mmCIF file of C-alpha atoms in Angstrom:
data_model
loop_
_atom_site.group_PDB
_atom_site.id
_atom_site.type_symbol
_atom_site.label_atom_id
_atom_site.label_comp_id
_atom_site.label_asym_id
_atom_site.label_seq_id
_atom_site.Cartn_x
_atom_site.Cartn_y
_atom_site.Cartn_z
ATOM 1 C CA THR A 1 -73.932 -6.244 60.847
ATOM 2 C CA ILE A 2 -73.149 -2.590 61.667
ATOM 3 C CA ASP A 3 -73.832 0.653 59.760
ATOM 4 C CA ASP A 4 -71.061 2.507 57.951
ATOM 5 C CA GLU A 5 -70.874 5.189 60.597
ATOM 6 C CA ASP A 6 -70.388 2.517 63.278
ATOM 7 C CA ARG A 7 -67.049 1.562 61.731
ATOM 8 C CA ASP A 8 -65.749 5.133 62.336
ATOM 9 C CA LYS A 9 -67.081 5.085 65.927
ATOM 10 C CA PHE A 10 -65.401 1.755 66.499
ATOM 11 C CA GLU A 11 -62.044 3.049 65.237
ATOM 12 C CA LYS A 12 -62.202 6.204 67.343
ATOM 13 C CA ALA A 13 -63.271 4.301 70.466
ATOM 14 C CA LEU A 14 -60.270 2.005 70.253
ATOM 15 C CA GLY A 15 -58.057 4.952 70.794
ATOM 16 C CA LYS A 16 -59.554 5.598 74.249
ATOM 17 C CA LYS A 17 -58.212 4.121 77.514
ATOM 18 C CA ASP A 18 -61.512 2.365 78.069
ATOM 19 C CA PRO A 19 -63.232 1.866 74.697
ATOM 20 C CA TYR A 20 -65.830 -0.649 75.745
ATOM 21 C CA PRO A 21 -68.666 1.772 76.762
ATOM 22 C CA ASP A 22 -68.585 3.291 73.305
ATOM 23 C CA ILE A 23 -68.247 -0.056 71.484
ATOM 24 C CA GLU A 24 -70.866 -2.015 73.431
ATOM 25 C CA PRO A 25 -73.861 -0.516 71.511
ATOM 26 C CA ILE A 26 -72.111 -1.349 68.248
ATOM 27 C CA ILE A 27 -71.620 -4.945 69.382
ATOM 28 C CA GLN A 28 -75.277 -5.273 70.387
ATOM 29 C CA LYS A 29 -76.360 -4.114 66.921
ATOM 30 C CA ALA A 30 -74.432 -6.927 65.252
ATOM 31 C CA ASN A 31 -75.167 -9.578 67.920
ATOM 32 C CA PRO A 32 -78.890 -9.905 68.824
ATOM 33 C CA ASN A 33 -78.024 -12.564 71.434
ATOM 34 C CA TYR A 34 -75.692 -10.270 73.249
ATOM 35 C CA GLY A 35 -75.864 -11.081 76.976
ATOM 36 C CA ILE A 36 -77.617 -14.320 76.334
ATOM 37 C CA SER A 37 -75.333 -16.665 74.409
ATOM 38 C CA VAL A 38 -72.211 -14.484 74.786
ATOM 39 C CA GLY A 39 -71.783 -11.963 77.533
ATOM 40 C CA LYS A 40 -70.040 -8.689 78.274
ATOM 41 C CA ASP A 41 -66.913 -10.198 79.841
ATOM 42 C CA TYR A 42 -66.039 -12.115 76.634
ATOM 43 C CA TYR A 43 -66.615 -9.142 74.336
ATOM 44 C CA ALA A 44 -64.706 -6.829 76.697
ATOM 45 C CA ALA A 45 -61.679 -9.136 76.510
ATOM 46 C CA GLU A 46 -61.975 -9.278 72.702
ATOM 47 C CA VAL A 47 -62.129 -5.438 72.494
ATOM 48 C CA ALA A 48 -59.003 -5.205 74.690
ATOM 49 C CA SER A 49 -57.253 -7.588 72.323
ATOM 50 C CA ALA A 50 -58.410 -5.560 69.329
ATOM 51 C CA LYS A 51 -56.553 -2.532 70.766
ATOM 52 C CA THR A 52 -53.248 -4.350 70.616
ATOM 53 C CA SER A 53 -52.751 -4.973 66.961
ATOM 54 C CA SER A 54 -54.355 -4.381 63.527
ATOM 55 C CA ARG A 55 -54.581 -8.159 63.111
ATOM 56 C CA ASN A 56 -56.718 -8.548 66.234
ATOM 57 C CA LYS A 57 -58.802 -5.466 65.290
ATOM 58 C CA ASN A 58 -59.631 -6.826 61.904
ATOM 59 C CA ARG A 59 -60.428 -10.255 63.330
ATOM 60 C CA PHE A 60 -62.901 -8.601 65.706
ATOM 61 C CA LEU A 61 -64.470 -6.670 62.778
ATOM 62 C CA THR A 62 -64.976 -9.809 60.755
ATOM 63 C CA LYS A 63 -65.900 -12.280 63.506
ATOM 64 C CA HIS A 64 -68.000 -10.123 65.826
ATOM 65 C CA LEU A 65 -69.272 -7.177 63.772
ATOM 66 C CA ASN A 66 -69.625 -9.016 60.444
ATOM 67 C CA VAL A 67 -67.611 -6.469 58.572
ATOM 68 C CA TRP A 68 -65.910 -7.841 55.417
ATOM 69 C CA ILE A 69 -62.246 -7.109 55.175
ATOM 70 C CA ASN A 70 -61.135 -7.710 51.600
ATOM 71 C CA ALA A 71 -57.714 -6.096 51.617
ATOM 72 C CA MET A 72 -54.495 -7.182 53.254
ATOM 73 C CA ASP A 73 -53.961 -5.406 56.556
ATOM 74 C CA HIS A 74 -50.890 -3.725 57.971
ATOM 75 C CA TYR A 75 -49.784 -6.366 60.316
ATOM 76 C CA PHE A 76 -47.699 -4.935 63.156
ATOM 77 C CA ASN A 77 -48.709 -2.401 65.754
ATOM 78 C CA MET A 78 -46.203 0.401 64.917
ATOM 79 C CA GLU A 79 -47.167 2.588 67.843
ATOM 80 C CA GLU A 80 -46.163 -0.237 70.169
ATOM 81 C CA TRP A 81 -43.024 -0.998 68.082
ATOM 82 C CA ARG A 82 -42.003 2.642 68.533
ATOM 83 C CA LYS A 83 -42.361 2.267 72.278
ATOM 84 C CA CYS A 84 -40.005 -0.749 72.187
ATOM 85 C CA ALA A 85 -37.044 1.481 71.161
ATOM 86 C CA ASN A 86 -34.256 1.792 73.722
ATOM 87 C CA ASP A 87 -31.964 4.833 73.431
ATOM 88 C CA GLU A 88 -29.371 3.129 75.610
ATOM 89 C CA TYR A 89 -28.745 0.746 72.726
ATOM 90 C CA ARG A 90 -27.635 3.347 70.134
ATOM 91 C CA ASP A 91 -24.134 1.857 70.547
ATOM 92 C CA TRP A 92 -25.463 -1.670 70.366
ATOM 93 C CA LYS A 93 -22.235 -3.268 69.212
ATOM 94 C CA LYS A 94 -20.558 -2.160 72.440
ATOM 95 C CA GLU A 95 -23.548 -3.147 74.588
ATOM 96 C CA PHE A 96 -23.814 -6.675 73.239
ATOM 97 C CA LYS A 97 -20.114 -7.494 72.674
ATOM 98 C CA GLY A 98 -19.375 -11.096 73.320
ATOM 99 C CA LYS A 99 -23.087 -12.078 73.670
ATOM 100 C CA PRO A 100 -24.752 -14.983 71.838
ATOM 101 C CA CYS A 101 -26.880 -14.129 68.793
ATOM 102 C CA TYR A 102 -28.394 -15.307 65.606
ATOM 103 C CA VAL A 103 -27.710 -13.444 62.339
ATOM 104 C CA PHE A 104 -29.795 -13.393 59.222
ATOM 105 C CA VAL A 105 -28.709 -12.061 55.826
ATOM 106 C CA ASP A 106 -31.079 -11.486 52.934
ATOM 107 C CA LEU A 107 -29.231 -11.422 49.663
ATOM 108 C CA GLN A 108 -32.225 -11.661 47.303
ATOM 109 C CA SER A 109 -32.387 -8.040 46.295
ATOM 110 C CA LYS A 110 -28.972 -7.258 44.889
ATOM 111 C CA LYS A 111 -30.076 -3.931 43.353
ATOM 112 C CA ASP A 112 -31.800 -2.662 46.465
ATOM 113 C CA ILE A 113 -31.801 -3.145 50.291
ATOM 114 C CA CYS A 114 -29.720 -5.996 51.549
ATOM 115 C CA PRO A 115 -30.339 -6.332 55.239
ATOM 116 C CA MET A 116 -28.150 -8.091 57.795
ATOM 117 C CA TYR A 117 -29.683 -8.275 61.319
ATOM 118 C CA ALA A 118 -28.860 -9.961 64.586
ATOM 119 C CA MET A 119 -31.017 -10.940 67.519
ATOM 120 C CA PHE A 120 -29.768 -11.309 71.074
ATOM 121 C CA PRO A 121 -31.329 -12.505 74.372
ATOM 122 C CA ASP A 122 -31.868 -9.409 76.521
ATOM 123 C CA GLY A 123 -32.861 -10.560 79.976
ATOM 124 C CA GLU A 124 -36.252 -11.569 81.282
ATOM 125 C CA THR A 125 -39.560 -9.981 82.306
ATOM 126 C CA GLU A 126 -40.710 -10.031 85.955
ATOM 127 C CA ASP A 127 -42.660 -13.194 85.276
ATOM 128 C CA GLY A 128 -39.677 -14.977 83.784
ATOM 129 C CA LYS A 129 -40.365 -14.616 80.042
ATOM 130 C CA ARG A 130 -37.366 -14.105 77.793
ATOM 131 C CA LYS A 131 -36.750 -10.694 76.194
ATOM 132 C CA TYR A 132 -34.816 -9.920 73.060
ATOM 133 C CA ALA A 133 -32.988 -7.144 71.252
ATOM 134 C CA THR A 134 -32.498 -6.792 67.457
ATOM 135 C CA PHE A 135 -30.132 -4.575 65.546
ATOM 136 C CA GLY A 136 -28.615 -4.535 62.137
ATOM 137 C CA ILE A 137 -27.311 -2.849 59.015
ATOM 138 C CA ASN A 138 -28.658 -2.418 55.567
ATOM 139 C CA PHE A 139 -26.411 -2.491 52.485
ATOM 140 C CA LEU A 140 -27.378 -0.465 49.484
ATOM 141 C CA PRO A 141 -25.616 0.112 46.105
ATOM 142 C CA GLU A 142 -24.490 3.721 46.060
ATOM 143 C CA HIS A 143 -25.965 4.056 42.540
ATOM 144 C CA VAL A 144 -29.459 3.760 44.120
ATOM 145 C CA VAL A 145 -28.917 6.813 46.305
ATOM 146 C CA SER A 146 -29.572 9.836 44.214
ATOM 147 C CA GLU A 147 -31.038 13.300 44.356
ATOM 148 C CA LYS A 148 -33.528 12.091 41.781
ATOM 149 C CA LEU A 149 -35.152 9.638 44.198
ATOM 150 C CA VAL A 150 -38.790 10.513 44.732
ATOM 151 C CA GLY A 151 -41.891 9.051 46.319
ATOM 152 C CA LYS A 152 -41.654 6.190 48.805
ATOM 153 C CA ARG A 153 -37.893 5.710 48.400
ATOM 154 C CA SER A 154 -37.005 9.362 48.831
ATOM 155 C CA GLU A 155 -35.946 8.640 52.434
ATOM 156 C CA TYR A 156 -33.050 6.555 51.188
ATOM 157 C CA ASN A 157 -30.928 9.680 50.776
ATOM 158 C CA ALA A 158 -31.467 10.852 54.361
ATOM 159 C CA TRP A 159 -30.952 7.416 55.810
ATOM 160 C CA ALA A 160 -27.691 6.984 53.872
ATOM 161 C CA ALA A 161 -26.507 10.392 55.059
ATOM 162 C CA ASP A 162 -27.286 9.408 58.683
ATOM 163 C CA GLY A 163 -25.414 6.169 58.390
ATOM 164 C CA TYR A 164 -28.332 3.777 58.382
ATOM 165 C CA PHE A 165 -27.316 2.422 54.998
ATOM 166 C CA GLN A 166 -23.838 1.072 54.292
ATOM 167 C CA LEU A 167 -23.303 2.035 50.672
ATOM 168 C CA THR A 168 -21.342 -0.339 48.361
ATOM 169 C CA PRO A 169 -19.843 0.861 45.064
ATOM 170 C CA GLY A 170 -21.596 0.331 41.800
ATOM 171 C CA LYS A 171 -25.113 -0.541 40.708
ATOM 172 C CA THR A 172 -25.495 -3.773 42.667
ATOM 173 C CA THR A 173 -24.658 -4.773 46.224
ATOM 174 C CA ASP A 174 -21.053 -5.846 46.565
ATOM 175 C CA TYR A 175 -21.212 -9.049 48.638
ATOM 176 C CA ASP A 176 -17.519 -8.584 49.673
ATOM 177 C CA TYR A 177 -18.637 -5.715 51.831
ATOM 178 C CA VAL A 178 -21.378 -7.814 53.427
ATOM 179 C CA MET A 179 -18.881 -10.629 54.145
ATOM 180 C CA GLU A 180 -16.406 -8.234 55.700
ATOM 181 C CA GLU A 181 -19.078 -6.831 58.064
ATOM 182 C CA LEU A 182 -20.181 -10.361 58.918
ATOM 183 C CA LYS A 183 -16.578 -11.334 59.758
ATOM 184 C CA GLN A 184 -16.459 -8.321 62.115
ATOM 185 C CA TRP A 185 -19.640 -9.423 63.805
ATOM 186 C CA LYS A 186 -18.076 -12.872 64.317
ATOM 187 C CA GLN A 187 -15.216 -11.162 66.147
ATOM 188 C CA LEU A 188 -17.533 -8.994 68.230
ATOM 189 C CA PHE A 189 -20.298 -11.426 69.112
ATOM 190 C CA ASN A 190 -20.865 -15.054 69.845
ATOM 191 C CA VAL A 191 -22.573 -15.759 66.528
ATOM 192 C CA LYS A 192 -24.355 -19.161 66.889
ATOM 193 C CA ALA A 193 -25.582 -19.394 63.322
ATOM 194 C CA VAL A 194 -26.082 -17.311 60.207
ATOM 195 C CA GLY A 195 -29.431 -17.827 58.469
ATOM 196 C CA PHE A 196 -30.214 -17.431 54.772
ATOM 197 C CA ASP A 197 -33.427 -17.987 52.834
ATOM 198 C CA ASP A 198 -33.691 -20.928 50.466
ATOM 199 C CA TRP A 199 -33.272 -18.642 47.472
ATOM 200 C CA GLY A 200 -29.987 -17.039 48.658
ATOM 201 C CA PRO A 201 -26.678 -17.453 46.775
ATOM 202 C CA GLN A 202 -25.026 -20.764 47.613
ATOM 203 C CA VAL A 203 -21.541 -19.370 46.993
ATOM 204 C CA PHE A 204 -21.923 -16.745 49.693
ATOM 205 C CA ALA A 205 -23.214 -19.379 52.161
ATOM 206 C CA GLU A 206 -20.196 -21.517 51.456
ATOM 207 C CA GLN A 207 -17.916 -18.551 52.163
ATOM 208 C CA VAL A 208 -19.656 -18.055 55.503
ATOM 209 C CA GLU A 209 -19.025 -21.722 56.413
ATOM 210 C CA ARG A 210 -15.317 -21.385 55.461
ATOM 211 C CA ALA A 211 -15.151 -18.373 57.720
ATOM 212 C CA GLY A 212 -16.077 -20.711 60.607
ATOM 213 C CA MET A 213 -19.750 -19.904 60.988
ATOM 214 C CA ARG A 214 -22.678 -22.328 60.959
ATOM 215 C CA VAL A 215 -25.089 -21.800 58.071
ATOM 216 C CA LEU A 216 -28.812 -22.410 58.278
ATOM 217 C CA ILE A 217 -31.144 -22.278 55.265
ATOM 218 C CA ILE A 218 -34.645 -21.304 56.233
ATOM 219 C CA LYS A 219 -37.634 -22.187 54.036
ATOM 220 C CA GLN A 220 -39.623 -19.076 53.059
ATOM 221 C CA THR A 221 -43.119 -20.568 53.385
ATOM 222 C CA THR A 222 -46.230 -19.858 55.403
ATOM 223 C CA LYS A 223 -45.607 -23.039 57.381
ATOM 224 C CA TYR A 224 -42.327 -21.664 58.761
ATOM 225 C CA LEU A 225 -42.929 -17.870 58.970
ATOM 226 C CA SER A 226 -46.472 -17.648 60.274
ATOM 227 C CA ASP A 227 -45.697 -18.425 63.909
ATOM 228 C CA PRO A 228 -42.672 -16.091 63.992
ATOM 229 C CA MET A 229 -44.862 -13.225 62.661
ATOM 230 C CA LYS A 230 -47.460 -13.825 65.343
ATOM 231 C CA THR A 231 -44.694 -14.053 67.931
ATOM 232 C CA ILE A 232 -43.201 -10.685 66.951
ATOM 233 C CA ASP A 233 -46.680 -9.194 67.154
ATOM 234 C CA ALA A 234 -47.085 -10.497 70.684
ATOM 235 C CA TRP A 235 -43.567 -9.538 71.773
ATOM 236 C CA THR A 236 -44.142 -6.020 70.478
ATOM 237 C CA VAL A 237 -47.393 -5.537 72.458
ATOM 238 C CA ASP A 238 -45.717 -7.005 75.614
ATOM 239 C CA HIS A 239 -42.524 -5.005 75.019
ATOM 240 C CA ARG A 240 -40.458 -8.159 75.039
ATOM 241 C CA ILE A 241 -38.399 -7.045 72.064
ATOM 242 C CA THR A 242 -36.339 -3.877 71.828
ATOM 243 C CA HIS A 243 -34.394 -2.019 69.159
ATOM 244 C CA ASN A 244 -32.382 1.164 68.747
ATOM 245 C CA GLY A 245 -34.921 3.137 66.820
ATOM 246 C CA ASP A 246 -33.541 2.025 63.399
ATOM 247 C CA PRO A 247 -35.728 3.962 60.946
ATOM 248 C CA VAL A 248 -35.186 1.577 58.073
ATOM 249 C CA LEU A 249 -36.402 -1.380 60.173
ATOM 250 C CA PHE A 250 -39.315 0.758 61.421
ATOM 251 C CA TRP A 251 -40.275 1.611 57.882
ATOM 252 C CA ALA A 252 -40.065 -2.059 56.772
ATOM 253 C CA MET A 253 -42.102 -3.248 59.726
ATOM 254 C CA GLY A 254 -44.831 -0.740 58.896
ATOM 255 C CA ASN A 255 -44.899 -1.983 55.315
ATOM 256 C CA VAL A 256 -45.639 -5.605 56.232
ATOM 257 C CA VAL A 257 -49.165 -6.616 55.318
ATOM 258 C CA ALA A 258 -50.860 -9.957 55.719
ATOM 259 C CA LYS A 259 -54.162 -11.625 55.297
ATOM 260 C CA GLU A 260 -55.018 -14.705 57.303
ATOM 261 C CA ASP A 261 -55.980 -17.845 55.525
ATOM 262 C CA ALA A 262 -58.763 -20.226 56.695
ATOM 263 C CA ASN A 263 -56.383 -21.640 59.335
ATOM 264 C CA GLU A 264 -55.350 -18.169 60.586
ATOM 265 C CA ASN A 265 -51.852 -18.490 59.087
ATOM 266 C CA VAL A 266 -50.113 -15.377 57.840
ATOM 267 C CA PHE A 267 -47.200 -14.574 55.450
ATOM 268 C CA PRO A 268 -45.303 -11.282 55.092
ATOM 269 C CA ARG A 269 -46.191 -9.340 51.962
ATOM 270 C CA LYS A 270 -46.065 -5.700 50.692
ATOM 271 C CA GLU A 271 -48.720 -3.633 49.042
ATOM 272 C CA HIS A 272 -46.446 -1.832 46.624
ATOM 273 C CA PRO A 273 -43.007 -2.670 45.147
ATOM 274 C CA ASP A 274 -41.514 0.447 46.755
ATOM 275 C CA ASN A 275 -42.842 -0.560 50.234
ATOM 276 C CA LYS A 276 -39.754 -2.622 51.114
ATOM 277 C CA ILE A 277 -40.092 -5.199 53.840
ATOM 278 C CA ASP A 278 -36.685 -6.964 53.609
ATOM 279 C CA PRO A 279 -35.396 -5.841 57.012
ATOM 280 C CA ALA A 280 -38.679 -6.954 58.642
ATOM 281 C CA VAL A 281 -38.502 -10.291 56.915
ATOM 282 C CA ALA A 282 -34.903 -10.669 58.295
ATOM 283 C CA LEU A 283 -36.364 -10.222 61.806
ATOM 284 C CA ILE A 284 -39.126 -12.718 61.115
ATOM 285 C CA ASN A 285 -36.503 -15.268 60.053
ATOM 286 C CA LEU A 286 -34.389 -14.566 63.196
ATOM 287 C CA VAL A 287 -37.470 -15.347 65.333
ATOM 288 C CA ALA A 288 -37.973 -18.569 63.348
ATOM 289 C CA MET A 289 -34.474 -19.588 64.313
ATOM 290 C CA GLU A 290 -35.029 -18.636 67.932
ATOM 291 C CA LEU A 291 -38.354 -20.460 68.237
ATOM 292 C CA GLU A 292 -36.706 -23.616 66.944
ATOM 293 C CA GLU A 293 -33.537 -23.427 69.149
ATOM 294 C CA PRO A 294 -33.660 -20.776 71.803
ATOM 295 C CA LEU A 295 -30.514 -18.765 72.520
ATOM 296 C CA PRO A 296 -28.124 -19.093 74.259
ATOM 297 C CA LEU A 297 -27.077 -22.413 72.857
ATOM 298 C CA ASN A 298 -24.477 -23.990 75.160
ATOM 299 C CA SER A 299 -24.658 -27.627 74.203
ATOM 300 C CA LYS A 300 -24.405 -29.800 71.083
ATOM 301 C CA ARG A 301 -27.551 -29.221 69.020
ATOM 302 C CA ARG A 302 -29.642 -31.377 66.735
ATOM 303 C CA VAL A 303 -30.304 -30.188 63.144
ATOM 304 C CA PRO A 304 -33.735 -28.386 63.416
ATOM 305 C CA LYS A 305 -36.667 -29.232 61.197
ATOM 306 C CA VAL A 306 -37.185 -25.610 60.100
ATOM 307 C CA TRP A 307 -34.012 -25.503 57.954
ATOM 308 C CA THR A 308 -31.374 -27.606 56.281
ATOM 309 C CA ALA A 309 -27.658 -27.381 56.978
#
């Protein structure tokens, strides 16, 4: 394995444009057969991958430097996520009017953040890969926003003042406000389906169906959320997903932690109850919907295996 000071050298080297010259001696220390069984080209590619996300970095530490990682790791590369912001999409409702999208609503936390996010196709890369844009709104009971908020939730006040939270009266989220906003989205966009997790309120889902929108119930298990998490990670690094700089979503994305199981599956979790991840989980579910039935959807569709109607 490597010495304690090598871990710091490794972390600092990853911040350089070409980290390999600094990291090569560290690799040699942990791999006596360096250049014999496995060569420089392989390790150089692995180091390049380690620069792209915390997940790849920690995989490199464990598999190639024999460093034991016993805590869950912050999953998404937030520096790259920041670069994915597009100021031209500040008025995203105008920009994407009439375009097809998926919507996901998370109604689990009635006393805290209730996110409603949409995801749209947003053109293609030069090599023909599809790009996406995601935007949304977060509902919050106005009782939660208070001058007495401290610690990790103190930003709630500022975000509410800047309009990133839509406050509903009382101590719990008023679902009537959520429904009204969703109906407005139906008028603005070509909403192909509205997703809910399998713990969401059935009554609200029925109201959505009566309003003329297709409802999809998505299972909240590793089997169905692992690939979407990995996909968002890849899209972020490749800048294939964009957003409008939404600070609530940024905060939630940065709060997502995960630890791979023996099969390299991951599941979104948080380290502390105040480290909310609900908006990020909404995006993960949107990607689950997209991976199963890519937008736009212009023909009659089968019922996908990921969810139940």
